[in-house]
mmCIF file of C-alpha atoms in Angstrom:
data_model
loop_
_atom_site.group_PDB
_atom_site.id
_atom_site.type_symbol
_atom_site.label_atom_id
_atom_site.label_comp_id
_atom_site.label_asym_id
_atom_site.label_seq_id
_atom_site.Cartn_x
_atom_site.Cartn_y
_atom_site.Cartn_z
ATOM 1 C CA UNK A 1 -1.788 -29.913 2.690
ATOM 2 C CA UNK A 2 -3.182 -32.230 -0.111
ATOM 3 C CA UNK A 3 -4.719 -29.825 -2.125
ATOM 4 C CA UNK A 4 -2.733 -27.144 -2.654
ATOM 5 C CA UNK A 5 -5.209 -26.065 -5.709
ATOM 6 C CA UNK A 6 -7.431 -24.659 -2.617
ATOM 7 C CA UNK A 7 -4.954 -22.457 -0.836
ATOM 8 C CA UNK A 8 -4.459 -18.955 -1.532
ATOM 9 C CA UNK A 9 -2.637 -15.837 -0.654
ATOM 10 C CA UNK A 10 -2.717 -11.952 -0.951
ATOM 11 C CA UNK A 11 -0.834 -9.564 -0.199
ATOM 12 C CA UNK A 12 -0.597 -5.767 0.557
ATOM 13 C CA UNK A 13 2.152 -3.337 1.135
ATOM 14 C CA UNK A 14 2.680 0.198 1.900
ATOM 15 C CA UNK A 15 4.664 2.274 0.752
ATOM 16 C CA UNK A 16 5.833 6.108 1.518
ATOM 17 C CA UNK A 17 5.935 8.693 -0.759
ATOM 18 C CA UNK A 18 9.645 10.382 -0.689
ATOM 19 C CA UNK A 19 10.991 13.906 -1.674
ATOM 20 C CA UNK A 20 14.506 12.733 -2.495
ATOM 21 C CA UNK A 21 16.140 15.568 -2.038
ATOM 22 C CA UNK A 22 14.886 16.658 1.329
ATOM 23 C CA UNK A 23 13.904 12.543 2.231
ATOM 24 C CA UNK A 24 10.684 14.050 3.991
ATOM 25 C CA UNK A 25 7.089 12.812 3.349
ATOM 26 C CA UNK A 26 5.460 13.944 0.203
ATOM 27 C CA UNK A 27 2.085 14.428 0.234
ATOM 28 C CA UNK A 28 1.832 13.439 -3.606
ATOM 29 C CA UNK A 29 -0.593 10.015 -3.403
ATOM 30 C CA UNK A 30 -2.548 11.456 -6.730
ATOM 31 C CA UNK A 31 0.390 12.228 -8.302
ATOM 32 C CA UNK A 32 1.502 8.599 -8.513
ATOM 33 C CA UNK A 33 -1.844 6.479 -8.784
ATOM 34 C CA UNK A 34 -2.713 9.096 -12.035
ATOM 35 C CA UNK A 35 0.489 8.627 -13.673
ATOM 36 C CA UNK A 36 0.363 4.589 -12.989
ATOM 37 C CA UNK A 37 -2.906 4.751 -14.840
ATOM 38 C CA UNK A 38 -1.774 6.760 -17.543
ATOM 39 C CA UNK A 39 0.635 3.849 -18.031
ATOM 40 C CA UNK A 40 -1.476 1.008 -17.978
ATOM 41 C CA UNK A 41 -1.005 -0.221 -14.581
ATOM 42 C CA UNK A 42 -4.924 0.844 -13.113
ATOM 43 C CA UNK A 43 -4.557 -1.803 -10.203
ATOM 44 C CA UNK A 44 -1.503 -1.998 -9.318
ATOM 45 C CA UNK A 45 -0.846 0.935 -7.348
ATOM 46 C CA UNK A 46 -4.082 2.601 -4.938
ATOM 47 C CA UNK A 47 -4.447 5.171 -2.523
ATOM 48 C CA UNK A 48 -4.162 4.627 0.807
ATOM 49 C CA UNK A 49 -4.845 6.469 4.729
ATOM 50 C CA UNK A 50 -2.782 9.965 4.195
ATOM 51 C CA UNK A 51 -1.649 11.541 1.365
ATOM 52 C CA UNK A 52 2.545 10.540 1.654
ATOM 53 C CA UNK A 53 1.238 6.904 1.106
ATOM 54 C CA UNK A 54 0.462 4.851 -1.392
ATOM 55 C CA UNK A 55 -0.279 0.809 -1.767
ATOM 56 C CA UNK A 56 0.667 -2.140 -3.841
ATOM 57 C CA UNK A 57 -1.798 -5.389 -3.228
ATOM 58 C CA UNK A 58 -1.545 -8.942 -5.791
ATOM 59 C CA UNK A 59 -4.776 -10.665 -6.303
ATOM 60 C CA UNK A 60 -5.886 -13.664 -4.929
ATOM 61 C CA UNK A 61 -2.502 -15.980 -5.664
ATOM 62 C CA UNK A 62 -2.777 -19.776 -5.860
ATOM 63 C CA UNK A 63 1.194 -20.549 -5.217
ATOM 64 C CA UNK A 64 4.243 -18.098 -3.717
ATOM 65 C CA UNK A 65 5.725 -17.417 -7.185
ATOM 66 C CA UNK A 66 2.084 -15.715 -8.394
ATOM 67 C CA UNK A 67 2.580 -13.596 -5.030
ATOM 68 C CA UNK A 68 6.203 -12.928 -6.154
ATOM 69 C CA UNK A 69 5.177 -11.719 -9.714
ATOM 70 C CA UNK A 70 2.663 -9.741 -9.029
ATOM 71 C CA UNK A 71 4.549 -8.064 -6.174
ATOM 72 C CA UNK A 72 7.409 -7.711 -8.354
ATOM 73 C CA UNK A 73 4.768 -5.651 -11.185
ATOM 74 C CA UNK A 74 3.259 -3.991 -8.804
ATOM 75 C CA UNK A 75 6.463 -1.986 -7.012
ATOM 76 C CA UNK A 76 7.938 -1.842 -10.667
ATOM 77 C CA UNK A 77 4.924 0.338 -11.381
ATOM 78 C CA UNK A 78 5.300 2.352 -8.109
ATOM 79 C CA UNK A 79 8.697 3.088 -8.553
ATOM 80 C CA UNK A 80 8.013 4.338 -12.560
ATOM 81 C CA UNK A 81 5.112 6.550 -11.263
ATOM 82 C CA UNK A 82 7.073 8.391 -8.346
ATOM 83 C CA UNK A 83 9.857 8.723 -11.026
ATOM 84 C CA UNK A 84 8.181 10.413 -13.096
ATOM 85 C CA UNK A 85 7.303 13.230 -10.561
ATOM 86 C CA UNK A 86 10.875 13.654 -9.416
ATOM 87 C CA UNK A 87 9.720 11.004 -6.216
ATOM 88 C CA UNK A 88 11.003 7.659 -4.539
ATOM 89 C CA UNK A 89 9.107 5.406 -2.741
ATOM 90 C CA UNK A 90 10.281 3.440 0.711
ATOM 91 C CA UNK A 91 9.676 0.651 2.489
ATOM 92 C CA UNK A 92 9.394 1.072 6.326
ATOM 93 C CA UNK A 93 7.289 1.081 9.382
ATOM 94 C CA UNK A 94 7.323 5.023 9.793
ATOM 95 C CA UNK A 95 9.073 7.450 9.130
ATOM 96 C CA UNK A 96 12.280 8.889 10.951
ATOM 97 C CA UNK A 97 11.792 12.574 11.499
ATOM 98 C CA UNK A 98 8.999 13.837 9.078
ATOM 99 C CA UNK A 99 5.651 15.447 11.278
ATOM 100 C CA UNK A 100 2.601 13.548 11.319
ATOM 101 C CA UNK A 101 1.241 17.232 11.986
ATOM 102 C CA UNK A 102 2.608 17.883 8.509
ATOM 103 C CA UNK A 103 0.569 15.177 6.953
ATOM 104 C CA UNK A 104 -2.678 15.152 5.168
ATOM 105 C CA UNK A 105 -5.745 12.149 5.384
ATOM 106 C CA UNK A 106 -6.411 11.003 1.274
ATOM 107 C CA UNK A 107 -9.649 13.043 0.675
ATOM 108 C CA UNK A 108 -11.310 9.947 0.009
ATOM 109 C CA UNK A 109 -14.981 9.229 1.373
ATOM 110 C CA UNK A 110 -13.905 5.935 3.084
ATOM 111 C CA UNK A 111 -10.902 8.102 4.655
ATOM 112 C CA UNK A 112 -12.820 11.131 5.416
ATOM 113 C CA UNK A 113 -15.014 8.970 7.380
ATOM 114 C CA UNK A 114 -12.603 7.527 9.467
ATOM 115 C CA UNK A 115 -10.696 10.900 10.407
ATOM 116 C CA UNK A 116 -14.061 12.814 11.250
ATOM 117 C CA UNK A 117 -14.825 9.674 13.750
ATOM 118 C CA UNK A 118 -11.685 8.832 14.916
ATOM 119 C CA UNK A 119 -9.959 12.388 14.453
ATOM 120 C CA UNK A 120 -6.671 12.084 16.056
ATOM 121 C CA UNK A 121 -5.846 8.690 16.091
ATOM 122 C CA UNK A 122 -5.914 8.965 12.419
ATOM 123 C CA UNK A 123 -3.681 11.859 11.980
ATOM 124 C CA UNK A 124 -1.004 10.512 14.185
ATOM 125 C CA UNK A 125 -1.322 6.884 12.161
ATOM 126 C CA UNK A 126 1.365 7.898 9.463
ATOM 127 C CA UNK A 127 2.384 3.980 9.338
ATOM 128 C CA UNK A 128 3.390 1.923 6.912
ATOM 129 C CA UNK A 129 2.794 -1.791 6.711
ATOM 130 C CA UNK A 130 2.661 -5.205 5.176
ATOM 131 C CA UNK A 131 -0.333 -7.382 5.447
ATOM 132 C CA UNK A 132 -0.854 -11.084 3.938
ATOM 133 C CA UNK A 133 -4.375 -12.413 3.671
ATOM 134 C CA UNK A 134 -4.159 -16.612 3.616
ATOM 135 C CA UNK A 135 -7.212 -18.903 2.816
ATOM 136 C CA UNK A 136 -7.003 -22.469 4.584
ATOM 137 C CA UNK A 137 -9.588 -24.482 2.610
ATOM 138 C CA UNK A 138 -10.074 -27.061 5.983
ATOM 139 C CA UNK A 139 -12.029 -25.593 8.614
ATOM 140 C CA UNK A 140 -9.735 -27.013 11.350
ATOM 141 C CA UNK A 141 -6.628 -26.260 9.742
ATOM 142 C CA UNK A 142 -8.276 -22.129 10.375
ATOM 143 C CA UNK A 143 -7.466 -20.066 13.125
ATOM 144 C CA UNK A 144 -10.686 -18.729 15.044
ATOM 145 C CA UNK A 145 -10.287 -15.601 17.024
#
């Protein structure tokens, strides 16, 4: 790609919140985001679907080293935060053997929305995840769905 000025990339992860001692989920999401903005770190660490989960997302990154950077900040921060309340964070798809039954939807209007119309399917969705957002400036060089 000639102009590489004109290509960008985000990206968001997921992270769960950990009771180390027992390794179940810990429904502690507040916790962490109001202790990463008591240090300084406001967007670097935001609530996410249920209550064990929190997420890490960079801006909008003009090369793969800006993506690195931020990334690197950002799970710096997470780690600091969950610390500080006695908590890890982990990186994986689900979790192994803590209840979905156990866990609770962020009381969040967007989320509150989505569990009174989709009710089940958004209990059960204690997932984890990794998502990259890429801008192609050339229209052909796009994917269309």
């Amino acid at each position: 790609m000639s102009d590489a000025a004109a290509f960008t990339i985000g990206v968001e992860e997921e992270y769960q919140i950990i009771n180390p001692h027992t390794r179940e989920l810990a429904g502690k999401s507040s916790k962490l985001v109001d202790a990463n903005q008591h240090n300084g770190h406001s967007q670097d660490l935001l609530y996410e679907l249920h209550r064990c989960q929190v997420e890490i997302a960079t801006g909008v990154c003009q090369t793969l080293d800006d993506v690195r950077q931020e990334l690197l900040q950002a799970r710096r921060s997470a780690m600091v935060a969950a610390q500080e309340h006695g908590l890890a964070i982990a990186a994986a798809g689900t979790h192994p053997f803590s209840r979905w039954q156990n866990q609770k939807v962020t009381p969040k209007d967007r989320y509150r929305s989505l569990d009174t119309v989709l009710q089940q399917l958004v209990r059960e969705m204690v997932i984890f995840g990794s998502m990259s957002m890429w801008a192609l400036p050339i229209a052909k060089q796009r994917l269309r769905w």
